[in-house]
XYZ file of C-alpha atoms in Angstrom:
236
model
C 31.364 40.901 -15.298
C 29.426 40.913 -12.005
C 26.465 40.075 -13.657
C 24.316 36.868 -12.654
C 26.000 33.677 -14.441
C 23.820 31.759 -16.840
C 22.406 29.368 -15.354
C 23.536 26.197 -16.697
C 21.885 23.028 -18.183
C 21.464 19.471 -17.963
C 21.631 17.131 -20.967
C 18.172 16.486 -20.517
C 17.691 20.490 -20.387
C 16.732 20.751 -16.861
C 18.879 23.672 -14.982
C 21.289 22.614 -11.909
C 18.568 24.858 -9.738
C 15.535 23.399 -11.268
C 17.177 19.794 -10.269
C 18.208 20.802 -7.145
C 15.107 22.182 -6.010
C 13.131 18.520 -7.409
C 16.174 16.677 -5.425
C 15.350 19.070 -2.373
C 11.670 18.622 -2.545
C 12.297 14.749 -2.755
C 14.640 14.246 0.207
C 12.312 17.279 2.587
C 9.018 15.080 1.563
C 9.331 11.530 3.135
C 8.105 10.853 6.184
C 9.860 9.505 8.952
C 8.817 5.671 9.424
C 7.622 6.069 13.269
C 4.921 8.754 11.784
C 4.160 6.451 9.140
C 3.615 3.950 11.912
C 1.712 6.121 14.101
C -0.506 7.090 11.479
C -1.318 3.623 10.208
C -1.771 2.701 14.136
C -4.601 5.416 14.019
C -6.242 3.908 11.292
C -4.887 6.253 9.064
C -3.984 6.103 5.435
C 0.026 5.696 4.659
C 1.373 6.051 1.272
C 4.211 3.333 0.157
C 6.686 3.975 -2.685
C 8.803 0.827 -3.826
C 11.907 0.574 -5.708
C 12.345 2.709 -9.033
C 14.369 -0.374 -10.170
C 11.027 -2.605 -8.918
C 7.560 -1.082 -10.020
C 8.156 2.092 -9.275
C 4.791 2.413 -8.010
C 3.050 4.250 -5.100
C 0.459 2.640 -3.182
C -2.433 4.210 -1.045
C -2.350 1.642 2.449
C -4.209 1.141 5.182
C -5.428 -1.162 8.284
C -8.940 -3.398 6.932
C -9.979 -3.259 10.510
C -10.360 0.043 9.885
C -11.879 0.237 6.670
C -14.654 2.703 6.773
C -16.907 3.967 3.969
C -15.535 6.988 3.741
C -11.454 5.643 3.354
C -12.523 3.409 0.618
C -14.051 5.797 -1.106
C -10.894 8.038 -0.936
C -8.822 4.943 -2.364
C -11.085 4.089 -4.800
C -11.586 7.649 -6.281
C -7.740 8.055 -6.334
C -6.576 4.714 -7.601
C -6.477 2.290 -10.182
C -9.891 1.405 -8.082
C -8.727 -2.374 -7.863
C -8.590 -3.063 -3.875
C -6.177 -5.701 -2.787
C -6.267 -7.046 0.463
C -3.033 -8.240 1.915
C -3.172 -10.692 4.776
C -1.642 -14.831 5.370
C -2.376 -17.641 3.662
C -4.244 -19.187 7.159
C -6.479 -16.628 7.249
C -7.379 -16.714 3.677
C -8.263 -20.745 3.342
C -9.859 -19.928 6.749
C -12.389 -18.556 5.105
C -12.129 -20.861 1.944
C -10.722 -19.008 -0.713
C -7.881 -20.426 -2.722
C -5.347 -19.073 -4.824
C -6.177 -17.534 -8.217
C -3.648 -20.452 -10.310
C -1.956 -23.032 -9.833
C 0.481 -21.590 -12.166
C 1.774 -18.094 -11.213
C 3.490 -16.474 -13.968
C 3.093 -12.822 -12.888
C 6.284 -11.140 -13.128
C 6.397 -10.178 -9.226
C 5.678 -13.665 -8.506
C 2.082 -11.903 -6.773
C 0.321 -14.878 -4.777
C -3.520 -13.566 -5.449
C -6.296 -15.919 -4.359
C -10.152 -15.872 -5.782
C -11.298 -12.322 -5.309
C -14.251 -12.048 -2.757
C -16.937 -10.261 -1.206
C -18.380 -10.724 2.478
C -22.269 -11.286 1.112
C -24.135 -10.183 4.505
C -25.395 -7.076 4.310
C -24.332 -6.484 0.574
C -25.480 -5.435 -2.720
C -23.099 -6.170 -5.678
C -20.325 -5.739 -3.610
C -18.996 -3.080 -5.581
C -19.927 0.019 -3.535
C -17.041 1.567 -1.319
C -19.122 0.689 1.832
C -19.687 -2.994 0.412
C -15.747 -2.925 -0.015
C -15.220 -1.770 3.359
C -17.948 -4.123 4.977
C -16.032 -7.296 3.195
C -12.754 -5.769 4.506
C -13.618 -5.808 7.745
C -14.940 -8.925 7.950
C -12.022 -10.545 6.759
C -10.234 -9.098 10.343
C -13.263 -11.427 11.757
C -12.140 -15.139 11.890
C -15.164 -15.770 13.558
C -17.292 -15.597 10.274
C -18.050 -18.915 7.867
C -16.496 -19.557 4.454
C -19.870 -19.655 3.128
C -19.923 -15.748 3.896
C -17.888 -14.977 1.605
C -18.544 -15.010 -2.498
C -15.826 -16.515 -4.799
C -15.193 -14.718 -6.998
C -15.873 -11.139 -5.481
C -15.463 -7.450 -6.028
C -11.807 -7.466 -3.604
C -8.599 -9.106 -5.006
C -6.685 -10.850 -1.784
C -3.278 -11.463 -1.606
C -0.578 -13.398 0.304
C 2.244 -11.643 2.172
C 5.430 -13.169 2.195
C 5.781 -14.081 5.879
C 9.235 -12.371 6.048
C 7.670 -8.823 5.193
C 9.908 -6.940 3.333
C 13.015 -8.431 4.362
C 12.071 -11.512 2.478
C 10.269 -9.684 -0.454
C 10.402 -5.859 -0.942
C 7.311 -5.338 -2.125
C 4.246 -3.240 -1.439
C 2.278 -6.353 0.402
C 5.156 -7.131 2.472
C 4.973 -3.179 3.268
C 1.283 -3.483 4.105
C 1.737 -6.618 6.211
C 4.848 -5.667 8.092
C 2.634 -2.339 9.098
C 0.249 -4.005 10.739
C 2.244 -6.148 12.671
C 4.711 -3.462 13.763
C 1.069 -1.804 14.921
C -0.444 -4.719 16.691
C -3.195 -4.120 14.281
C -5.417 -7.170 12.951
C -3.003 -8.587 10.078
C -4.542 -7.438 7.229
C -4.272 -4.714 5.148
C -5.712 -2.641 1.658
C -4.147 -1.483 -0.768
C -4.321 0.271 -4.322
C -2.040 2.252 -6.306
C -2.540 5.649 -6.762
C -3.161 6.917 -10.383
C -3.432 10.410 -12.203
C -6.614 11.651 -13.549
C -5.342 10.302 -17.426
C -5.097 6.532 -15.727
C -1.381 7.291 -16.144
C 0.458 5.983 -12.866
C 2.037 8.442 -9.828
C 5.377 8.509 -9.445
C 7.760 9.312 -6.196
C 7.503 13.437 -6.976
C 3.852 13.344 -7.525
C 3.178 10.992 -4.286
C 4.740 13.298 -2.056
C 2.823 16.473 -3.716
C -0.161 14.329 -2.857
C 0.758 13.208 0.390
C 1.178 17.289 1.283
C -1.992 17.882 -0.063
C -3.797 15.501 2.056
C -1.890 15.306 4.459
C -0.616 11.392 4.367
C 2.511 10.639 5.073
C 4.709 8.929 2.399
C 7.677 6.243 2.989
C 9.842 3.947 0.828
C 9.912 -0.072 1.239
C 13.420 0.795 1.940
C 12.832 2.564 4.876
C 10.421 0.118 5.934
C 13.690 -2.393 5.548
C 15.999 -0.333 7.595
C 13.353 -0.128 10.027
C 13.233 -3.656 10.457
C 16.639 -4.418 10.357
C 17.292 -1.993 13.447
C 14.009 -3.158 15.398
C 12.521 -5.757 17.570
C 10.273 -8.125 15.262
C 6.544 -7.099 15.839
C 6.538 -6.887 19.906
C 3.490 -5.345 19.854
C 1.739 -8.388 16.912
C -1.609 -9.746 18.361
């Protein structure tokens, strides 16, 4: 029989070609972490994927000292909408906000201080352009505590000071790309969502990624990258 061979199945009914092409698709979609880089550098958006053992989760990054209207908007429309900005704990009291509890039982041991908004110029703070505006100034260590409202309409959060070697998570990601950049350290972030609320996995980020043409990395990558470069030469 010279016929075509059925094609055969997986136990969870999947064929070997249909899995090979979603393996395929996987491996051709992530970036390469010096695009990822240069894009971020360029004040462009980055997607981040942790571990599928960790969150499994796929965050929408980019520099706050390049937060425009127009990128928050993007982030908020295609997220869970909750904005987290990821900087030190210096610059954070610098500006007098404090963490969120004394007693941090979140599961990813998150450090999250009072949320905030940057009150010149605002309205409720909600708006992307009042998230943007309070982004911004938080790359400005120039402006007073009293600036800024406590509680707020953006959630910051610590980095671990080790980046991702120390804690492989999307904050470490976010940090550790804007000191690879020489960028202002500090960074938003939100995880992208479907439509339903549901959250996007690895497949779907890199579909998305195509489509808008952002690239998409792992916090694995990001590790390896460290581990094989110079620590931030180019960090203000």
């Amino acid at each position: 029989n010279f016929g075509p061979r059925p094609i055969a199945q997986s136990a969870g009914g999947k064929s070997e070609v249909a899995e090979f092409a979603a393996h395929r698709h996987c491996l051709m979609g992530w970036a390469e972490v010096e695009d990822a880089v240069a894009a971020f550098k360029g004040g462009g958006l980055v997607i981040v994927a942790d571990s599928v053992d960790r969150k499994d989760e796929c965050d929408l990054v980019f520099a706050a000292d390049h937060a425009t209207t127009e990128r928050m908007a993007f982030v908020i429309r295609h997220s869970t909408g909750i904005i987290y900005v990821v900087t030190d704990t210096d610059r954070l009291e610098h500006f007098g906000l404090h963490p969120a509890t004394h007693s941090n039982t979140d599961r990813f041991s998150n450090k999250a201080y009072i949320s905030t908004t940057f009150l010149p110029g605002s309205s409720t703070g909600l708006s992307a352009a009042d998230r943007a505006a309070t982004a911004r100034a938080l790359c400005n260590r120039s402006n007073k505590a009293e600036s800024f409202s406590k509680p707020g309409h953006m959630f910051p959060v610590v980095a671990d000071p080790g980046g991702v070697l120390a804690r492989p998570g999307h904050s470490e990601a976010a940090f550790d790309l804007c000191r690879i950049t020489g960028r202002t350290p500090v960074a938003c972030l939100s995880e992208l969502t479907h439509d339903d609320g549901t959250m996007v996995r690895r497949e779907d980020a890199l579909a998305f990624g195509e489509r808008h043409k952002i690239p998409v990395i792992t916090v694995d990558q990001l590790i390896e990258y460290r581990r094989t470069h110079a620590d931030f030469p180019n960090a203000p």
